[in-house]
CSV table of C-alpha atoms in Angstrom, one decimal:
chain,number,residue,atom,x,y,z
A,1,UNK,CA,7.5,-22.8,-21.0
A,2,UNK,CA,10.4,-25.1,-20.7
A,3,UNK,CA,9.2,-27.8,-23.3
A,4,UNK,CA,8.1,-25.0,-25.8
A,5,UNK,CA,11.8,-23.2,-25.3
A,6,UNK,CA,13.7,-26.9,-25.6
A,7,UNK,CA,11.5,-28.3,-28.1
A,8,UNK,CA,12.0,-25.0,-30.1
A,9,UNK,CA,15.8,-25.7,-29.5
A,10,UNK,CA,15.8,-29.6,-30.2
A,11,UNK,CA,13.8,-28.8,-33.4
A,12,UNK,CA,15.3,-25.8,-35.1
A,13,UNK,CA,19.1,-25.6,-33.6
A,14,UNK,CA,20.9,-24.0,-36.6
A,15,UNK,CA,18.1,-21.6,-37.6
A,16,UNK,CA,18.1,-20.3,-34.1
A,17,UNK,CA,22.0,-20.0,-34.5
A,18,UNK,CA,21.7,-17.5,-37.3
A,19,UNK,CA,19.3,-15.8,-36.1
A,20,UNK,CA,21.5,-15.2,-33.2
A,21,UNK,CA,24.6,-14.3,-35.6
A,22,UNK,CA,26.5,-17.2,-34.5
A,23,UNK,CA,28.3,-19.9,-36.0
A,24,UNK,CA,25.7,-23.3,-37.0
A,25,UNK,CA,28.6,-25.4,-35.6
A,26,UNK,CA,26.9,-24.4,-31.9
A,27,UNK,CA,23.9,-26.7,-33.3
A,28,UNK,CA,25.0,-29.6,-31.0
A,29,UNK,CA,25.1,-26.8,-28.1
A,30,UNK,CA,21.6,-25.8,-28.6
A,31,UNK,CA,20.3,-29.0,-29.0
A,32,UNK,CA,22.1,-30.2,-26.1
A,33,UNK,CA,19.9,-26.6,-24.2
A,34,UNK,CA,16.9,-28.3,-25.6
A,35,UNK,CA,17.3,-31.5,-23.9
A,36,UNK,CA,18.0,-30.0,-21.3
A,37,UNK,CA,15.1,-27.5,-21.2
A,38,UNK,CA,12.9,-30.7,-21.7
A,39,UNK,CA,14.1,-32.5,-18.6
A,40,UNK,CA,13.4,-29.4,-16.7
A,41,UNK,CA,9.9,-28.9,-17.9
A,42,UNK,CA,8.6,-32.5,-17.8
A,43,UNK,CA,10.6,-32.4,-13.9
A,44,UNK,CA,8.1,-29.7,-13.7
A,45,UNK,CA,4.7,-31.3,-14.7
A,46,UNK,CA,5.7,-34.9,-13.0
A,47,UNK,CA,6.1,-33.2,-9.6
A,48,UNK,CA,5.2,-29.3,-9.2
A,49,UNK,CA,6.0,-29.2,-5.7
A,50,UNK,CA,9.5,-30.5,-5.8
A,51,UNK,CA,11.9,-27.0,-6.1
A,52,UNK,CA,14.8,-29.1,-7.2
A,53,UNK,CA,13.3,-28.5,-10.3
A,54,UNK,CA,12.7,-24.9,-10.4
A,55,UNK,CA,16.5,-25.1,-9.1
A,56,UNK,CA,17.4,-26.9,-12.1
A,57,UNK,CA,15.4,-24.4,-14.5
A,58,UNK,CA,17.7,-21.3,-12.2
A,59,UNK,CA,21.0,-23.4,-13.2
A,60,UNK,CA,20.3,-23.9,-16.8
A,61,UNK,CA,19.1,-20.1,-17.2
A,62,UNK,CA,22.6,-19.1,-15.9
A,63,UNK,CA,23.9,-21.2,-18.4
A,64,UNK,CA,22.1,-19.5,-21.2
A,65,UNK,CA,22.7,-16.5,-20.3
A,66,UNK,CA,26.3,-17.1,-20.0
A,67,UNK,CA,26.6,-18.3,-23.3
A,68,UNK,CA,24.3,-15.4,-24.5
A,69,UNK,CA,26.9,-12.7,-23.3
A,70,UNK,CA,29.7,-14.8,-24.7
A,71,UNK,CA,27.5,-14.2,-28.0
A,72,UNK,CA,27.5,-10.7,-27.5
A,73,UNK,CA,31.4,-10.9,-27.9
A,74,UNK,CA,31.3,-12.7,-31.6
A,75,UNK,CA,32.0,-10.8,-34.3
A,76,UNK,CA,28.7,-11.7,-36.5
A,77,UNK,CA,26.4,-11.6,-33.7
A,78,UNK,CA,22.9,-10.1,-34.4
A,79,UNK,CA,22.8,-8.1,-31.2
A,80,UNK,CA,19.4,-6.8,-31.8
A,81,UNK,CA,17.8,-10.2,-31.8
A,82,UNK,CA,20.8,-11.5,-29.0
A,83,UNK,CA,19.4,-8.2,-26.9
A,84,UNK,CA,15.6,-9.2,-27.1
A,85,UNK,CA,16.6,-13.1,-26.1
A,86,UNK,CA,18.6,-11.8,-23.1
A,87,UNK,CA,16.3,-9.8,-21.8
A,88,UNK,CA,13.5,-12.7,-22.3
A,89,UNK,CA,15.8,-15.3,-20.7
A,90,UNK,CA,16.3,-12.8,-17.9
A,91,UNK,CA,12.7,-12.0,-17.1
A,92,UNK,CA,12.0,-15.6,-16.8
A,93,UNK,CA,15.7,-16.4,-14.7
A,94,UNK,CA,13.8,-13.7,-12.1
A,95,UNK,CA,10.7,-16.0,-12.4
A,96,UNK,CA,12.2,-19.3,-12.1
A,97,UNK,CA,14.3,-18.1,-9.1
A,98,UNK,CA,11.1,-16.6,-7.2
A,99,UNK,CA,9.4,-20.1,-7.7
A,100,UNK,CA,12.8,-21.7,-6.9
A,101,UNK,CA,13.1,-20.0,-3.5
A,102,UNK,CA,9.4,-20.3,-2.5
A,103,UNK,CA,9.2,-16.7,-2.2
A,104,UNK,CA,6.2,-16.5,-4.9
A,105,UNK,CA,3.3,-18.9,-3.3
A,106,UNK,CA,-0.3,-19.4,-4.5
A,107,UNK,CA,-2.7,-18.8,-1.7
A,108,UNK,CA,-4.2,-22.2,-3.0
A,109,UNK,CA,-1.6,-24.3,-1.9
A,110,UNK,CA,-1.2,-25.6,1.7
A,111,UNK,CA,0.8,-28.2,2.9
A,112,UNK,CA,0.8,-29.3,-0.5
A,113,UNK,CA,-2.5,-29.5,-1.1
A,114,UNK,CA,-4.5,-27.8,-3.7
A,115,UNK,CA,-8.2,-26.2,-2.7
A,116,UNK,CA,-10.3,-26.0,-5.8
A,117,UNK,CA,-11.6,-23.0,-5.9
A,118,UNK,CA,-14.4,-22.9,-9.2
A,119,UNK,CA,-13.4,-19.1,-9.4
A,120,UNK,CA,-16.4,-19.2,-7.1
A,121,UNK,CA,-15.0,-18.0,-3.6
A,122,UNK,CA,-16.3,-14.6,-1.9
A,123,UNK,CA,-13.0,-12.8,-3.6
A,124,UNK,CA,-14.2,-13.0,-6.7
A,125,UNK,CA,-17.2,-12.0,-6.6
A,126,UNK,CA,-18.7,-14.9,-7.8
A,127,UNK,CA,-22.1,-16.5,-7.2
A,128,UNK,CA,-21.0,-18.8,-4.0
A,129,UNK,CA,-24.3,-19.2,-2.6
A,130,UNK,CA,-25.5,-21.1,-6.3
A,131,UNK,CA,-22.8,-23.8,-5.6
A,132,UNK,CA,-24.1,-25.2,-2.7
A,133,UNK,CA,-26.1,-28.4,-2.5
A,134,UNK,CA,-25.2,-28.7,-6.7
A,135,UNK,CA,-23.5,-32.4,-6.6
A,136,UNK,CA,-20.0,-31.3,-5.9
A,137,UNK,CA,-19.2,-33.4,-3.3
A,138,UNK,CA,-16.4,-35.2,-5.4
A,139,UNK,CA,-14.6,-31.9,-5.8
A,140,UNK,CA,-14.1,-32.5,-1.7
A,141,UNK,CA,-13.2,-36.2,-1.9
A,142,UNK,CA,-16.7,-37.4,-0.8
A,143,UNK,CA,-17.5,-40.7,-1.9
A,144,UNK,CA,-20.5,-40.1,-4.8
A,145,UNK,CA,-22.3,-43.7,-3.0
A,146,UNK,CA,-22.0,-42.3,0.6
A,147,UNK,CA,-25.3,-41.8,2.4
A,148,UNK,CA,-25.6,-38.8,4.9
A,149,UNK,CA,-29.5,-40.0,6.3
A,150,UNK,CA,-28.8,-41.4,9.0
A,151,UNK,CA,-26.4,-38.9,10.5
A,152,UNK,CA,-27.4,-36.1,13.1
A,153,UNK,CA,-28.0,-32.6,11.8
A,154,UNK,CA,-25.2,-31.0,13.7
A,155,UNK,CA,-22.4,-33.5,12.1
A,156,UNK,CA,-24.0,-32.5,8.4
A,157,UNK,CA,-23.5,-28.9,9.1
A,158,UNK,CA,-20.0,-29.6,10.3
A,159,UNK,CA,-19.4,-31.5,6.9
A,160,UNK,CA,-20.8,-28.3,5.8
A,161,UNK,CA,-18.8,-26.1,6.9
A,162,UNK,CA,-15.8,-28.3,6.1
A,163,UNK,CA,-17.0,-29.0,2.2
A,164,UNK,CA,-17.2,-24.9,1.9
A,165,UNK,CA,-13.9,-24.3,3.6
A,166,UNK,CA,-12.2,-26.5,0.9
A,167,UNK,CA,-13.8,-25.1,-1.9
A,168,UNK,CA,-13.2,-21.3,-0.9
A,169,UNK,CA,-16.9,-20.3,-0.1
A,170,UNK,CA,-18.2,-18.1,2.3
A,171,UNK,CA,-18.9,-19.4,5.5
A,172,UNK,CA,-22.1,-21.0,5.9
A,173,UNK,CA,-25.2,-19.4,8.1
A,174,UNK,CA,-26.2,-22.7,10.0
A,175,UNK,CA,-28.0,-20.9,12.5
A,176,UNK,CA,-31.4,-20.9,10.2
């Protein structure tokens, strides 16, 4: 979102200025929101799991949202298209400040780590039981040239349960 929004500003500053009713002299502003928007999202793609910056996302959406109500205030302001970018910027400031504080956290994530799931775990009704034994030992971080044949049956079934635990399947009947 944050690299569509600032390249979008870094691209087209003085058409987004009259479509905002504002004067083109704010170009350097919005391009200046752009960059900043950029930073943000690439922040966001390099590491996803550092908040800083989601917090940096929160910061610059107070900006914009300052600026926008100071918009509100200018004489030639289109407030029809200001009202529909204000209440855009504000549905994604509640967003951004959700992620930011960590109160909005995938199930899929622990400690950091993310659990594949295929779409294939017993919540979704998918077929589980067709993914097992199907070559997807790399999606667990088994090594492809590992041989299992000369281990004992119960540590195989422990490897098992552990390679069906990380991919979200049901838990497997081992008494059989």
């Amino acid at each position: 979102m944050s690299l569509g929004i600032g390249l979008t500003e870094l691209t087209f500053p003085k058409g987004l200025c009259r479509v905002m009713g504002v004067s083109r002299r704010h170009a350097g502003l919005m391009r200046f929101f752009g960059l900043r928007e950029v930073a943000s999202g690439l922040g966001l793609l390099l590491q996803p799991h550092r908040r800083e910056w989601f917090w940096a996302r929160v910061a610059g959406d107070v900006l914009d949202l300052s600026l926008l109500a100071v918009a509100f205030r200018l004489p030639r302001a289109n407030r029809g298209w200001l009202g529909a970018i204000t209440a855009a910027a504000t549905g994604l400031t509640l967003v951004d400040v959700f992620a930011a504080a960590g109160t909005w956290r995938s199930p899929r994530l622990h400690a950091g780590k993310v659990t594949p799931s295929l779409g294939m775990d017993a919540a979704s009704g998918g077929p589980a039981e067709s993914w097992r034994g199907s070559g997807l030992a790399e999606d667990v971080g088994a090594s492809p040239h590992h041989s299992e044949d000369g281990l004992p049956d119960k540590e195989k079934q422990r490897m098992m349960r552990e390679a069906a635990r990380e991919l979200g399947l049901p838990e497997l009947d081992t008494s059989r």
